[in-house]
Amino acid sequence: VGRPSLIAKVKEVIYNIYHKILKGEDVPIIPNWKTEIEQIEYDKNTWDFVDKNIKLTSYLNKPKDFYNFDINEYDGFIVGSDQVWREPYSISLPLFFFDFLNNPQKKRMSYAASFGRGDITEYSKTQKKQCKQLLKLFDIVTVREKEGVDLGRRRIIKKTQQVLAPTMQLLTTERVQ
């Protein structure tokens, strides 16, 4: 939620250049990012629902903030979705595997998490070991791509399942006939 940072925009442009020039894909080099007003309107229904139904943490701005808030106020933690487990895109990869949870009894889940590729060669040896151990503490591991399922089951954790990416979901209160 919110507008992408300048760094995120630069990364997206570089990614798009790579895919357009080297892979011949039909992608715009410079995406059409929403204005602040467009983003507010886009987010309105989501935030109305969140405000009424979900208890949020205070805004956690830096990796160190995760280690300094009271996890005991929450029953569980969910990570997801797009490329949250891709090392080069992460501000601190272990955070997205919940290394800050010092209570093994806390519920952990990924929903449509993504490695962003079919391997974890971008992980250091230490990260591979640490993330594998942290994933073993997850109650549910779901990923968005088949490659993520294969990677999870083969290299990390057997209980990995594929689910629909949240961008493809349509929720309705109307009964579909």
mmCIF file of C-alpha atoms in Angstrom:
data_model
loop_
_atom_site.group_PDB
_atom_site.id
_atom_site.type_symbol
_atom_site.label_atom_id
_atom_site.label_comp_id
_atom_site.label_asym_id
_atom_site.label_seq_id
_atom_site.Cartn_x
_atom_site.Cartn_y
_atom_site.Cartn_z
ATOM 1 C CA VAL A 1 0.000 0.000 0.000
ATOM 2 C CA GLY A 2 1.272 3.456 -0.785
ATOM 3 C CA ARG A 3 3.476 4.820 -3.489
ATOM 4 C CA PRO A 4 6.811 3.218 -4.372
ATOM 5 C CA SER A 5 10.006 4.856 -3.166
ATOM 6 C CA LEU A 6 12.489 6.331 -5.624
ATOM 7 C CA ILE A 7 14.741 3.283 -5.179
ATOM 8 C CA ALA A 8 11.818 0.936 -5.898
ATOM 9 C CA LYS A 9 10.975 2.951 -9.026
ATOM 10 C CA VAL A 10 14.568 2.799 -10.272
ATOM 11 C CA LYS A 11 14.656 -0.960 -9.679
ATOM 12 C CA GLU A 12 11.385 -1.393 -11.560
ATOM 13 C CA VAL A 13 12.653 0.625 -14.533
ATOM 14 C CA ILE A 14 15.870 -1.448 -14.654
ATOM 15 C CA TYR A 15 13.839 -4.654 -14.391
ATOM 16 C CA ASN A 16 11.555 -3.477 -17.216
ATOM 17 C CA ILE A 17 14.508 -2.502 -19.428
ATOM 18 C CA TYR A 18 15.987 -5.974 -18.926
ATOM 19 C CA HIS A 19 12.714 -7.676 -19.829
ATOM 20 C CA LYS A 20 11.979 -5.405 -22.790
ATOM 21 C CA ILE A 21 15.432 -5.365 -24.394
ATOM 22 C CA LEU A 22 16.982 -8.695 -23.449
ATOM 23 C CA LYS A 23 13.875 -10.874 -23.261
ATOM 24 C CA GLY A 24 11.801 -9.074 -25.896
ATOM 25 C CA GLU A 25 8.778 -8.754 -23.632
ATOM 26 C CA ASP A 26 6.140 -6.103 -24.257
ATOM 27 C CA VAL A 27 6.463 -4.070 -21.050
ATOM 28 C CA PRO A 28 6.583 -0.311 -20.626
ATOM 29 C CA ILE A 29 10.042 0.882 -19.620
ATOM 30 C CA ILE A 30 8.570 3.563 -17.371
ATOM 31 C CA PRO A 31 5.400 2.343 -15.620
ATOM 32 C CA ASN A 32 2.417 4.591 -15.050
ATOM 33 C CA TRP A 33 2.581 4.983 -11.262
ATOM 34 C CA LYS A 34 -0.547 6.206 -9.507
ATOM 35 C CA THR A 35 -0.663 9.755 -8.202
ATOM 36 C CA GLU A 36 -1.147 10.198 -4.475
ATOM 37 C CA ILE A 37 -4.827 11.049 -5.006
ATOM 38 C CA GLU A 38 -5.343 7.977 -7.216
ATOM 39 C CA GLN A 39 -3.622 5.774 -4.628
ATOM 40 C CA ILE A 40 -5.789 7.128 -1.797
ATOM 41 C CA GLU A 41 -8.962 6.392 -3.780
ATOM 42 C CA TYR A 42 -7.631 2.953 -4.749
ATOM 43 C CA ASP A 43 -6.862 2.111 -1.105
ATOM 44 C CA LYS A 44 -10.060 3.504 0.432
ATOM 45 C CA ASN A 45 -12.109 0.293 0.533
ATOM 46 C CA THR A 46 -9.164 -1.745 1.690
ATOM 47 C CA TRP A 47 -8.406 0.609 4.566
ATOM 48 C CA ASP A 48 -12.069 0.827 5.584
ATOM 49 C CA PHE A 49 -12.072 -2.962 5.959
ATOM 50 C CA VAL A 50 -8.706 -3.036 7.757
ATOM 51 C CA ASP A 51 -9.727 -0.305 10.197
ATOM 52 C CA LYS A 52 -12.874 -2.224 11.155
ATOM 53 C CA ASN A 53 -11.472 -5.773 11.265
ATOM 54 C CA ILE A 54 -7.701 -5.969 11.739
ATOM 55 C CA LYS A 55 -5.501 -4.876 14.615
ATOM 56 C CA LEU A 56 -2.383 -3.306 13.139
ATOM 57 C CA THR A 57 1.024 -2.684 14.624
ATOM 58 C CA SER A 58 2.408 0.801 14.693
ATOM 59 C CA TYR A 59 4.307 1.629 11.511
ATOM 60 C CA LEU A 60 7.572 -0.323 11.512
ATOM 61 C CA ASN A 61 9.940 1.862 9.536
ATOM 62 C CA LYS A 62 13.328 0.160 9.871
ATOM 63 C CA PRO A 63 14.466 -3.426 10.453
ATOM 64 C CA LYS A 64 15.403 -2.620 14.062
ATOM 65 C CA ASP A 65 11.779 -1.585 14.735
ATOM 66 C CA PHE A 66 10.690 -5.224 14.327
ATOM 67 C CA TYR A 67 12.891 -6.285 17.212
ATOM 68 C CA ASN A 68 11.531 -3.585 19.523
ATOM 69 C CA PHE A 69 7.761 -4.003 19.453
ATOM 70 C CA ASP A 70 5.638 -6.205 21.703
ATOM 71 C CA ILE A 71 4.873 -9.386 19.759
ATOM 72 C CA ASN A 72 2.728 -10.670 22.624
ATOM 73 C CA GLU A 73 -0.169 -8.445 21.536
ATOM 74 C CA TYR A 74 -0.603 -10.589 18.403
ATOM 75 C CA ASP A 75 -1.662 -14.200 17.925
ATOM 76 C CA GLY A 76 -0.014 -14.704 14.570
ATOM 77 C CA PHE A 77 2.031 -13.224 11.782
ATOM 78 C CA ILE A 78 1.570 -13.453 7.999
ATOM 79 C CA VAL A 79 4.148 -12.667 5.326
ATOM 80 C CA GLY A 80 3.434 -12.249 1.629
ATOM 81 C CA SER A 81 3.371 -11.744 -1.246
ATOM 82 C CA ASP A 82 5.395 -10.557 -4.268
ATOM 83 C CA GLN A 83 9.089 -11.469 -4.000
ATOM 84 C CA VAL A 84 9.237 -11.081 -0.205
ATOM 85 C CA TRP A 85 11.779 -13.904 -0.144
ATOM 86 C CA ARG A 86 13.974 -12.508 -2.923
ATOM 87 C CA GLU A 87 17.234 -11.427 -1.305
ATOM 88 C CA PRO A 88 18.204 -8.466 -3.539
ATOM 89 C CA TYR A 89 14.779 -6.871 -3.043
ATOM 90 C CA SER A 90 14.744 -7.255 0.729
ATOM 91 C CA ILE A 91 15.743 -4.673 3.303
ATOM 92 C CA SER A 92 16.541 -7.573 5.644
ATOM 93 C CA LEU A 93 15.772 -11.079 4.383
ATOM 94 C CA PRO A 94 15.493 -12.756 7.841
ATOM 95 C CA LEU A 95 12.726 -10.307 8.802
ATOM 96 C CA PHE A 96 10.501 -11.830 6.138
ATOM 97 C CA PHE A 97 11.067 -15.239 7.738
ATOM 98 C CA PHE A 98 10.121 -13.786 11.150
ATOM 99 C CA ASP A 99 13.535 -13.993 12.797
ATOM 100 C CA PHE A 100 12.360 -11.259 15.194
ATOM 101 C CA LEU A 101 9.806 -13.619 16.780
ATOM 102 C CA ASN A 102 11.572 -14.946 19.834
ATOM 103 C CA ASN A 103 8.578 -17.075 20.813
ATOM 104 C CA PRO A 104 8.384 -20.389 18.899
ATOM 105 C CA GLN A 105 4.713 -20.722 19.886
ATOM 106 C CA LYS A 106 3.651 -17.716 17.770
ATOM 107 C CA LYS A 107 1.684 -18.701 14.661
ATOM 108 C CA ARG A 108 3.554 -18.048 11.425
ATOM 109 C CA MET A 109 2.170 -18.177 7.909
ATOM 110 C CA SER A 110 3.118 -17.138 4.423
ATOM 111 C CA TYR A 111 0.405 -16.279 1.963
ATOM 112 C CA ALA A 112 1.407 -16.336 -1.705
ATOM 113 C CA ALA A 113 4.989 -15.543 -0.771
ATOM 114 C CA SER A 114 7.431 -15.479 -3.631
ATOM 115 C CA PHE A 115 11.118 -16.259 -4.042
ATOM 116 C CA GLY A 116 10.901 -14.370 -7.328
ATOM 117 C CA ARG A 117 12.792 -17.131 -9.121
ATOM 118 C CA GLY A 118 13.226 -20.905 -9.142
ATOM 119 C CA ASP A 119 16.362 -20.982 -7.011
ATOM 120 C CA ILE A 120 17.921 -19.336 -3.987
ATOM 121 C CA THR A 121 21.398 -18.804 -5.412
ATOM 122 C CA GLU A 122 21.129 -15.155 -4.361
ATOM 123 C CA TYR A 123 21.111 -16.269 -0.706
ATOM 124 C CA SER A 124 24.396 -16.523 1.147
ATOM 125 C CA LYS A 125 25.258 -19.840 2.766
ATOM 126 C CA THR A 126 24.316 -18.359 6.151
ATOM 127 C CA GLN A 127 20.981 -17.056 4.812
ATOM 128 C CA LYS A 128 20.117 -20.458 3.335
ATOM 129 C CA LYS A 129 20.703 -22.153 6.664
ATOM 130 C CA GLN A 130 18.955 -19.478 8.732
ATOM 131 C CA CYS A 131 15.899 -19.200 6.468
ATOM 132 C CA LYS A 132 15.489 -22.972 6.290
ATOM 133 C CA GLN A 133 15.461 -23.154 10.103
ATOM 134 C CA LEU A 134 13.008 -20.258 10.353
ATOM 135 C CA LEU A 135 10.655 -21.780 7.769
ATOM 136 C CA LYS A 136 10.458 -24.955 9.847
ATOM 137 C CA LEU A 137 8.673 -22.843 12.491
ATOM 138 C CA PHE A 138 5.925 -21.833 10.030
ATOM 139 C CA ASP A 139 2.505 -23.375 10.531
ATOM 140 C CA ILE A 140 1.528 -22.825 6.888
ATOM 141 C CA VAL A 141 3.761 -22.108 3.894
ATOM 142 C CA THR A 142 2.052 -21.040 0.699
ATOM 143 C CA VAL A 143 3.712 -19.569 -2.368
ATOM 144 C CA ARG A 144 2.416 -18.067 -5.593
ATOM 145 C CA GLU A 145 4.522 -19.879 -8.214
ATOM 146 C CA LYS A 146 4.987 -23.567 -9.013
ATOM 147 C CA GLU A 147 8.762 -23.002 -8.881
ATOM 148 C CA GLY A 148 8.324 -21.815 -5.301
ATOM 149 C CA VAL A 149 6.508 -25.041 -4.411
ATOM 150 C CA ASP A 150 9.273 -27.101 -6.020
ATOM 151 C CA LEU A 151 11.959 -25.048 -4.306
ATOM 152 C CA GLY A 152 10.191 -25.218 -0.970
ATOM 153 C CA ARG A 153 9.557 -28.945 -1.052
ATOM 154 C CA ARG A 154 12.951 -29.835 -2.498
ATOM 155 C CA ARG A 155 15.230 -27.504 -0.591
ATOM 156 C CA ILE A 156 13.508 -25.990 2.388
ATOM 157 C CA ILE A 157 10.254 -27.359 3.752
ATOM 158 C CA LYS A 158 7.934 -30.163 2.667
ATOM 159 C CA LYS A 159 4.618 -28.529 3.565
ATOM 160 C CA THR A 160 4.810 -25.862 0.832
ATOM 161 C CA GLN A 161 1.616 -25.331 -1.197
ATOM 162 C CA GLN A 162 0.744 -23.123 -4.158
ATOM 163 C CA VAL A 163 -2.094 -20.603 -3.838
ATOM 164 C CA LEU A 164 -3.612 -17.955 -6.030
ATOM 165 C CA ALA A 165 -1.733 -14.651 -6.058
ATOM 166 C CA PRO A 166 -3.782 -12.012 -4.237
ATOM 167 C CA THR A 167 -3.811 -9.854 -7.364
ATOM 168 C CA MET A 168 -5.993 -12.515 -8.990
ATOM 169 C CA GLN A 169 -8.567 -12.793 -6.205
ATOM 170 C CA LEU A 170 -12.033 -11.359 -6.415
ATOM 171 C CA LEU A 171 -14.022 -11.187 -3.217
ATOM 172 C CA THR A 172 -17.723 -10.536 -3.224
ATOM 173 C CA THR A 173 -20.526 -10.477 -0.702
ATOM 174 C CA GLU A 174 -22.984 -11.495 -3.405
ATOM 175 C CA ARG A 175 -23.784 -15.154 -3.833
ATOM 176 C CA VAL A 176 -22.603 -16.339 -7.229
ATOM 177 C CA GLN A 177 -25.122 -18.624 -8.965
#
